């Protein structure tokens, strides 16, 4: 059974950094696409970053500040978040999908089939 478990969230001041981890288990092989999403109170879940065979995609709001990567040996997905802003406050989720497609573009988002439980990130000024 596939399981995704996020960790690394917390409270940080604006301008600070956090690194989120998504530990995976139950994988027969690495997903076609893995992504990070976030959901702030009262807002829809939005795609933050995605990774497919080394190619990365980012939402415009996080480009240049966030980096998605994975540890091949440990099967862990990461999201390095630098220069954090108050508007980055949200619950962050990792997601995985084995079918073709790796888009986080609103309206064209890949239908990710597996999700973690989320980790809270709070950025204060």
mmCIF file of C-alpha atoms in Angstrom:
data_model
loop_
_atom_site.group_PDB
_atom_site.id
_atom_site.type_symbol
_atom_site.label_atom_id
_atom_site.label_comp_id
_atom_site.label_asym_id
_atom_site.label_seq_id
_atom_site.Cartn_x
_atom_site.Cartn_y
_atom_site.Cartn_z
ATOM 1 C CA UNK A 1 0.000 0.000 0.000
ATOM 2 C CA UNK A 2 1.406 3.355 -1.026
ATOM 3 C CA UNK A 3 1.920 5.813 1.800
ATOM 4 C CA UNK A 4 3.174 9.375 1.718
ATOM 5 C CA UNK A 5 4.145 11.072 4.977
ATOM 6 C CA UNK A 6 5.114 14.726 5.089
ATOM 7 C CA UNK A 7 7.275 16.306 7.763
ATOM 8 C CA UNK A 8 9.352 19.404 8.304
ATOM 9 C CA UNK A 9 6.620 21.973 8.669
ATOM 10 C CA UNK A 10 6.620 24.548 11.423
ATOM 11 C CA UNK A 11 6.603 28.219 12.259
ATOM 12 C CA UNK A 12 9.178 30.575 10.795
ATOM 13 C CA UNK A 13 9.608 34.294 10.383
ATOM 14 C CA UNK A 14 9.333 35.902 7.003
ATOM 15 C CA UNK A 15 12.566 35.574 5.084
ATOM 16 C CA UNK A 16 13.378 32.279 6.739
ATOM 17 C CA UNK A 17 13.663 28.781 5.313
ATOM 18 C CA UNK A 18 12.156 25.360 5.832
ATOM 19 C CA UNK A 19 12.695 22.016 4.171
ATOM 20 C CA UNK A 20 9.734 19.710 3.831
ATOM 21 C CA UNK A 21 10.166 15.985 3.400
ATOM 22 C CA UNK A 22 7.797 13.415 1.966
ATOM 23 C CA UNK A 23 8.726 9.897 2.970
ATOM 24 C CA UNK A 24 7.333 7.232 0.691
ATOM 25 C CA UNK A 25 6.605 3.576 1.323
ATOM 26 C CA UNK A 26 4.924 0.765 -0.507
ATOM 27 C CA UNK A 27 6.310 1.850 -3.870
ATOM 28 C CA UNK A 28 7.062 -0.766 -6.489
ATOM 29 C CA UNK A 29 8.713 1.892 -8.589
ATOM 30 C CA UNK A 30 8.973 5.672 -8.449
ATOM 31 C CA UNK A 31 5.844 7.529 -9.565
ATOM 32 C CA UNK A 32 5.637 9.137 -12.982
ATOM 33 C CA UNK A 33 5.079 12.433 -11.240
ATOM 34 C CA UNK A 34 5.384 13.730 -7.712
ATOM 35 C CA UNK A 35 4.254 17.109 -6.568
ATOM 36 C CA UNK A 36 3.863 19.492 -3.684
ATOM 37 C CA UNK A 37 0.583 21.304 -3.127
ATOM 38 C CA UNK A 38 -0.649 23.699 -0.504
ATOM 39 C CA UNK A 39 -3.945 24.885 0.853
ATOM 40 C CA UNK A 40 -4.419 28.046 2.846
ATOM 41 C CA UNK A 41 -7.534 28.670 4.957
ATOM 42 C CA UNK A 42 -10.469 29.583 2.766
ATOM 43 C CA UNK A 43 -8.580 28.921 -0.443
ATOM 44 C CA UNK A 44 -8.446 26.102 -2.931
ATOM 45 C CA UNK A 45 -5.557 23.687 -2.985
ATOM 46 C CA UNK A 46 -2.897 24.894 -5.392
ATOM 47 C CA UNK A 47 0.064 23.252 -7.012
ATOM 48 C CA UNK A 48 3.453 24.474 -5.818
ATOM 49 C CA UNK A 49 5.995 22.250 -7.559
ATOM 50 C CA UNK A 50 6.225 19.001 -9.510
ATOM 51 C CA UNK A 51 8.974 16.605 -10.498
ATOM 52 C CA UNK A 52 9.092 14.180 -13.421
ATOM 53 C CA UNK A 53 12.308 12.388 -14.428
ATOM 54 C CA UNK A 54 14.465 15.272 -13.315
ATOM 55 C CA UNK A 55 12.306 17.962 -14.876
ATOM 56 C CA UNK A 56 10.836 20.434 -12.413
ATOM 57 C CA UNK A 57 7.857 22.733 -12.572
ATOM 58 C CA UNK A 58 6.947 25.556 -10.228
ATOM 59 C CA UNK A 59 4.074 27.871 -9.592
ATOM 60 C CA UNK A 60 4.953 31.447 -10.493
ATOM 61 C CA UNK A 61 4.489 32.489 -6.881
ATOM 62 C CA UNK A 62 7.372 30.293 -5.687
ATOM 63 C CA UNK A 63 9.794 30.341 -8.616
ATOM 64 C CA UNK A 64 13.297 31.205 -7.502
ATOM 65 C CA UNK A 65 12.439 30.545 -3.851
ATOM 66 C CA UNK A 66 11.362 26.888 -3.690
ATOM 67 C CA UNK A 67 13.201 23.821 -4.958
ATOM 68 C CA UNK A 68 11.747 20.348 -5.395
ATOM 69 C CA UNK A 69 14.107 17.384 -5.339
ATOM 70 C CA UNK A 70 14.321 13.755 -4.354
ATOM 71 C CA UNK A 71 16.720 11.411 -2.668
ATOM 72 C CA UNK A 72 16.899 8.377 -4.928
ATOM 73 C CA UNK A 73 18.428 6.144 -2.293
ATOM 74 C CA UNK A 74 15.871 6.946 0.378
ATOM 75 C CA UNK A 75 12.839 7.513 -1.869
ATOM 76 C CA UNK A 76 12.161 10.820 -0.161
ATOM 77 C CA UNK A 77 10.772 13.892 -1.910
ATOM 78 C CA UNK A 78 11.859 17.304 -0.636
ATOM 79 C CA UNK A 79 10.699 20.869 -0.929
ATOM 80 C CA UNK A 80 13.306 23.431 0.048
ATOM 81 C CA UNK A 81 11.579 26.711 0.792
ATOM 82 C CA UNK A 82 13.655 29.873 1.060
ATOM 83 C CA UNK A 83 12.739 33.536 1.454
ATOM 84 C CA UNK A 84 9.411 32.540 2.931
ATOM 85 C CA UNK A 85 6.574 35.048 2.874
ATOM 86 C CA UNK A 86 3.415 35.318 4.956
ATOM 87 C CA UNK A 87 1.403 34.266 1.932
ATOM 88 C CA UNK A 88 3.234 30.930 1.935
ATOM 89 C CA UNK A 89 1.340 30.003 5.100
ATOM 90 C CA UNK A 90 -0.668 26.865 4.359
ATOM 91 C CA UNK A 91 -0.907 23.139 4.841
ATOM 92 C CA UNK A 92 1.529 21.508 2.430
ATOM 93 C CA UNK A 93 0.810 18.144 0.860
ATOM 94 C CA UNK A 94 2.866 15.831 -1.278
ATOM 95 C CA UNK A 95 1.204 13.795 -3.977
ATOM 96 C CA UNK A 96 2.082 11.004 -6.354
ATOM 97 C CA UNK A 97 0.712 9.714 -9.624
ATOM 98 C CA UNK A 98 1.764 6.819 -11.881
ATOM 99 C CA UNK A 99 -0.356 7.638 -14.903
ATOM 100 C CA UNK A 100 0.981 9.935 -17.628
ATOM 101 C CA UNK A 101 0.838 13.618 -16.889
ATOM 102 C CA UNK A 102 2.666 15.969 -14.575
ATOM 103 C CA UNK A 103 0.996 19.339 -14.527
ATOM 104 C CA UNK A 104 0.236 21.680 -11.657
ATOM 105 C CA UNK A 105 -1.209 24.385 -13.886
ATOM 106 C CA UNK A 106 -4.660 25.393 -12.640
ATOM 107 C CA UNK A 107 -7.318 23.960 -14.895
ATOM 108 C CA UNK A 108 -4.879 21.473 -16.390
ATOM 109 C CA UNK A 109 -3.706 19.841 -13.217
ATOM 110 C CA UNK A 110 -2.826 16.177 -13.257
ATOM 111 C CA UNK A 111 -5.236 14.059 -11.249
ATOM 112 C CA UNK A 112 -2.895 12.861 -8.512
ATOM 113 C CA UNK A 113 -4.136 9.647 -6.980
ATOM 114 C CA UNK A 114 -2.096 9.487 -3.795
ATOM 115 C CA UNK A 115 -1.766 12.130 -1.114
ATOM 116 C CA UNK A 116 -0.075 12.598 2.204
ATOM 117 C CA UNK A 117 -1.788 13.950 5.280
ATOM 118 C CA UNK A 118 -0.155 17.363 5.091
ATOM 119 C CA UNK A 119 2.177 19.440 7.229
ATOM 120 C CA UNK A 120 1.485 22.965 8.473
ATOM 121 C CA UNK A 121 3.747 25.831 7.490
ATOM 122 C CA UNK A 122 3.197 29.151 9.228
ATOM 123 C CA UNK A 123 5.149 32.248 8.251
ATOM 124 C CA UNK A 124 4.945 35.296 10.466
ATOM 125 C CA UNK A 125 6.150 38.810 9.818
#
